[in-house]
XYZ file of C-alpha atoms in Angstrom:
281
model
C -4.705 35.374 -9.302
C -7.463 33.035 -10.421
C -7.248 29.312 -9.813
C -9.453 26.247 -9.652
C -9.475 23.577 -6.966
C -10.370 20.071 -8.093
C -10.988 17.508 -5.369
C -10.585 13.874 -6.494
C -13.079 11.780 -4.547
C -13.474 8.113 -5.326
C -16.108 6.098 -3.553
C -13.905 3.094 -2.782
C -11.505 3.305 0.148
C -9.425 0.438 1.446
C -9.276 1.471 5.102
C -12.499 3.462 5.445
C -15.110 2.655 2.773
C -17.565 5.440 1.990
C -15.595 8.039 3.953
C -16.247 10.830 1.440
C -19.909 10.867 2.470
C -19.269 10.389 6.189
C -21.127 12.979 8.244
C -18.974 15.704 9.802
C -21.076 18.109 11.883
C -24.034 17.866 9.520
C -22.230 17.812 6.172
C -20.383 15.141 4.148
C -16.628 14.987 4.609
C -15.929 15.939 0.984
C -18.164 19.015 1.303
C -16.145 20.146 4.328
C -13.035 19.920 2.147
C -14.738 21.934 -0.620
C -15.583 24.637 1.915
C -11.907 24.880 2.855
C -11.002 25.225 -0.813
C -13.415 28.106 -1.225
C -11.946 29.803 1.859
C -8.513 29.470 0.234
C -9.552 31.841 -2.544
C -10.371 29.457 -5.386
C -12.718 30.977 -7.943
C -14.028 27.518 -8.867
C -14.241 24.413 -6.690
C -15.330 21.128 -8.199
C -15.251 17.491 -7.151
C -14.068 14.856 -9.624
C -15.676 11.550 -8.690
C -16.718 8.125 -9.929
C -19.747 8.042 -7.625
C -23.253 9.318 -8.423
C -23.936 9.581 -4.689
C -20.880 11.778 -4.074
C -21.751 13.987 -7.047
C -25.330 14.412 -5.805
C -24.212 15.297 -2.269
C -21.689 17.841 -3.536
C -24.244 19.543 -5.800
C -26.821 19.583 -3.029
C -24.414 21.763 -1.010
C -23.769 24.207 -3.836
C -20.548 22.873 -5.334
C -19.796 21.608 -8.839
C -19.108 17.945 -9.548
C -17.916 16.054 -12.597
C -18.146 12.338 -13.200
C -14.926 10.535 -14.122
C -13.861 6.986 -14.880
C -13.569 4.537 -12.005
C -10.263 2.968 -13.067
C -7.855 5.852 -12.438
C -4.641 4.870 -10.692
C -4.241 8.193 -8.884
C -5.948 11.449 -8.045
C -3.755 13.220 -10.599
C -5.071 10.940 -13.345
C -8.636 11.708 -12.278
C -7.967 15.456 -12.350
C -6.220 15.117 -15.712
C -9.413 13.635 -17.172
C -11.303 16.749 -16.092
C -8.584 19.009 -17.509
C -8.842 17.204 -20.849
C -12.600 17.727 -20.916
C -12.786 21.339 -19.799
C -11.550 24.292 -21.795
C -8.940 25.563 -19.318
C -6.214 27.755 -20.758
C -2.822 26.016 -20.691
C -1.495 28.373 -17.994
C -4.597 28.135 -15.791
C -3.708 26.902 -12.297
C -5.470 23.846 -10.893
C -4.944 22.796 -7.279
C -5.315 19.128 -6.409
C -6.778 18.930 -2.905
C -7.411 15.501 -1.431
C -11.028 14.799 -0.482
C -10.098 13.489 2.966
C -8.333 16.668 4.181
C -11.087 18.670 5.933
C -8.601 20.429 8.227
C -6.282 21.787 5.533
C -5.422 25.414 6.146
C -6.970 27.685 3.485
C -3.739 29.710 3.562
C -1.772 26.641 2.435
C -4.039 26.231 -0.597
C -3.422 29.839 -1.602
C 0.316 29.521 -0.894
C 0.765 26.548 -3.227
C -1.238 28.222 -6.001
C 0.840 31.384 -5.595
C 4.107 29.421 -5.695
C 3.153 28.113 -9.131
C 1.782 31.413 -10.403
C 5.012 33.231 -9.547
C 7.294 30.764 -11.366
C 6.445 30.543 -15.043
C 9.078 27.849 -15.698
C 7.372 25.447 -13.313
C 4.751 22.806 -14.140
C 3.909 21.833 -10.572
C 4.047 23.336 -7.102
C 3.642 21.523 -3.812
C 4.422 22.041 -0.128
C 6.653 20.715 2.649
C 7.407 21.404 6.282
C 10.473 20.768 8.482
C 10.726 17.449 10.274
C 11.690 17.644 13.945
C 10.852 14.128 15.181
C 13.091 11.143 14.511
C 10.129 8.751 14.181
C 8.699 10.879 11.399
C 12.035 10.954 9.581
C 12.411 7.169 9.665
C 8.793 6.322 8.802
C 8.222 5.127 5.204
C 4.737 6.628 5.445
C 6.273 10.097 5.748
C 7.456 11.197 2.307
C 10.624 13.291 2.412
C 11.743 15.843 -0.166
C 15.145 17.393 -0.844
C 15.159 20.813 -2.512
C 17.833 22.903 -4.221
C 18.978 26.430 -3.347
C 16.099 27.978 -5.335
C 13.320 25.884 -3.783
C 12.885 23.267 -6.520
C 12.525 19.578 -5.710
C 15.552 17.376 -6.321
C 13.941 14.120 -5.161
C 11.079 12.672 -3.137
C 11.460 9.445 -1.175
C 10.038 7.302 1.573
C 13.611 6.666 2.676
C 15.639 8.851 5.048
C 16.864 11.712 2.859
C 19.115 13.577 3.066
C 21.190 10.854 4.733
C 23.801 12.140 7.185
C 26.647 9.705 6.480
C 28.827 10.421 9.499
C 26.041 11.085 12.014
C 24.208 7.916 10.981
C 27.287 5.686 10.748
C 26.289 3.828 13.904
C 22.584 3.869 13.147
C 19.885 6.523 12.988
C 19.349 7.432 16.627
C 18.943 11.213 16.439
C 18.567 14.071 13.955
C 21.839 16.000 13.731
C 21.489 19.793 14.075
C 21.165 21.570 10.750
C 20.119 18.540 8.699
C 17.609 19.985 6.178
C 14.876 17.379 6.475
C 11.494 18.231 4.969
C 8.283 16.233 4.899
C 6.243 16.493 1.740
C 2.634 17.678 2.086
C 0.321 16.042 -0.440
C -1.195 19.115 -2.039
C -0.327 20.088 -5.616
C -0.877 22.969 -8.006
C -0.615 22.228 -11.731
C -0.821 24.179 -14.941
C -3.716 22.841 -17.004
C -1.430 22.319 -19.995
C 0.767 19.968 -17.974
C -2.257 17.998 -16.788
C -3.275 17.399 -20.383
C 0.241 16.059 -21.032
C 0.583 13.979 -17.861
C -1.460 10.905 -18.955
C 0.822 10.506 -21.981
C 4.013 10.432 -19.892
C 5.519 6.982 -19.529
C 5.544 5.799 -15.895
C 9.007 5.805 -14.350
C 10.601 2.942 -12.420
C 11.356 5.242 -9.473
C 7.694 6.247 -9.378
C 6.544 2.641 -9.282
C 9.056 1.436 -6.678
C 8.557 4.425 -4.364
C 4.795 4.559 -5.075
C 5.067 8.329 -5.536
C 3.354 9.712 -8.625
C 5.207 13.063 -8.533
C 8.420 11.228 -9.426
C 7.053 10.674 -12.943
C 7.132 14.422 -13.546
C 10.690 14.742 -12.164
C 11.902 11.791 -14.209
C 10.597 13.434 -17.396
C 12.347 16.705 -16.563
C 9.486 18.821 -15.222
C 10.325 21.215 -12.394
C 8.429 21.080 -9.096
C 8.412 24.168 -6.886
C 8.228 23.453 -3.149
C 6.627 25.982 -0.808
C 8.096 25.399 2.656
C 5.597 26.123 5.393
C 6.495 26.578 9.022
C 4.049 24.167 10.594
C 2.789 20.701 9.863
C -0.788 20.481 8.582
C -3.430 18.550 10.478
C -3.611 14.878 9.370
C -6.378 13.727 7.066
C -9.008 11.019 7.500
C -7.807 7.471 6.836
C -9.287 5.506 9.737
C -12.366 5.433 11.959
C -10.280 7.054 14.698
C -9.306 9.875 12.329
C -12.950 10.442 11.462
C -13.996 10.650 15.104
C -11.168 13.087 15.828
C -12.308 15.366 12.994
C -15.946 15.127 14.080
C -14.983 16.165 17.595
C -12.982 19.146 16.337
C -15.867 20.360 14.166
C -18.390 19.878 16.986
C -16.187 21.811 19.400
C -15.655 24.601 16.858
C -19.394 24.867 16.195
C -20.171 24.945 19.914
C -17.585 27.692 20.420
C -19.112 29.768 17.607
C -22.588 29.374 19.078
C -21.347 30.408 22.519
C -19.578 33.460 21.080
C -22.648 34.423 19.064
C -24.858 34.160 22.147
C -22.443 36.246 24.207
C -22.208 38.866 21.467
C -25.986 39.006 21.170
C -26.321 39.622 24.885
C -23.807 42.459 24.752
C -25.563 44.094 21.825
C -29.138 43.588 23.030
C -30.700 47.014 23.696
C -31.735 47.610 27.257
C -35.428 47.954 27.992
C -36.644 51.180 29.543
C -37.301 49.241 32.750
C -33.740 47.848 32.805
C -32.280 51.290 32.237
C -34.373 52.642 35.075
C -33.194 49.875 37.399
C -29.574 50.555 36.459
C -29.975 54.234 37.352
C -31.354 53.470 40.805
């Protein structure tokens, strides 16, 4: 399977301005995300951006970049502009990977692309994981998804869905056993043909009230395949605290690799004739 990863990366950020170029263990944040995309098996990785500085940094590290308009309402709109411009075949798979997700598992990228590739009747694929914590279920920042028996999305919402009528009659104080609650993971795979159609789709009221762009596709009758993964992905970078957490993880990982490499080198280093003589004494 061949697929392309496009990373929408706008320069402006409400909570953390300039975060795409923030240094993470010697490389910009967006480049760390591009590296993850390449590890996920993408044949092409490119960054769609409205910033000359972001484009220059991406190219400096060996990745492709394409300039887009600055007025896009969403990452999907930014990716759709690239799909309109490039000569992708209609059935070519494009994965939308957010530029502030440097800890995304490469396997998840491949899993979402595969979910779309294996279902020809599907325009979009995305991912979800089970919710086990009540606070996550009740948080409007955690988007929930309900799927049908075949794994297709029925609805996405910031509200508590599915709602257990009897168990929640006295208030939502616990998750009843067996309630199929899934949290949506914001990674998407699209067919290029759908992306060329998307900008012409009329926005839906449910999309605007929920502030969830995927509801536009559902409202217009497009099917969304949901790949359910067993574990929650690492959170992205939205705040200064998030950035410091990611920097620490990358520093620790690099230090561990250096330690392992040093230890391996010592094990493999050939003994000198003098050392061998000493060992035989």
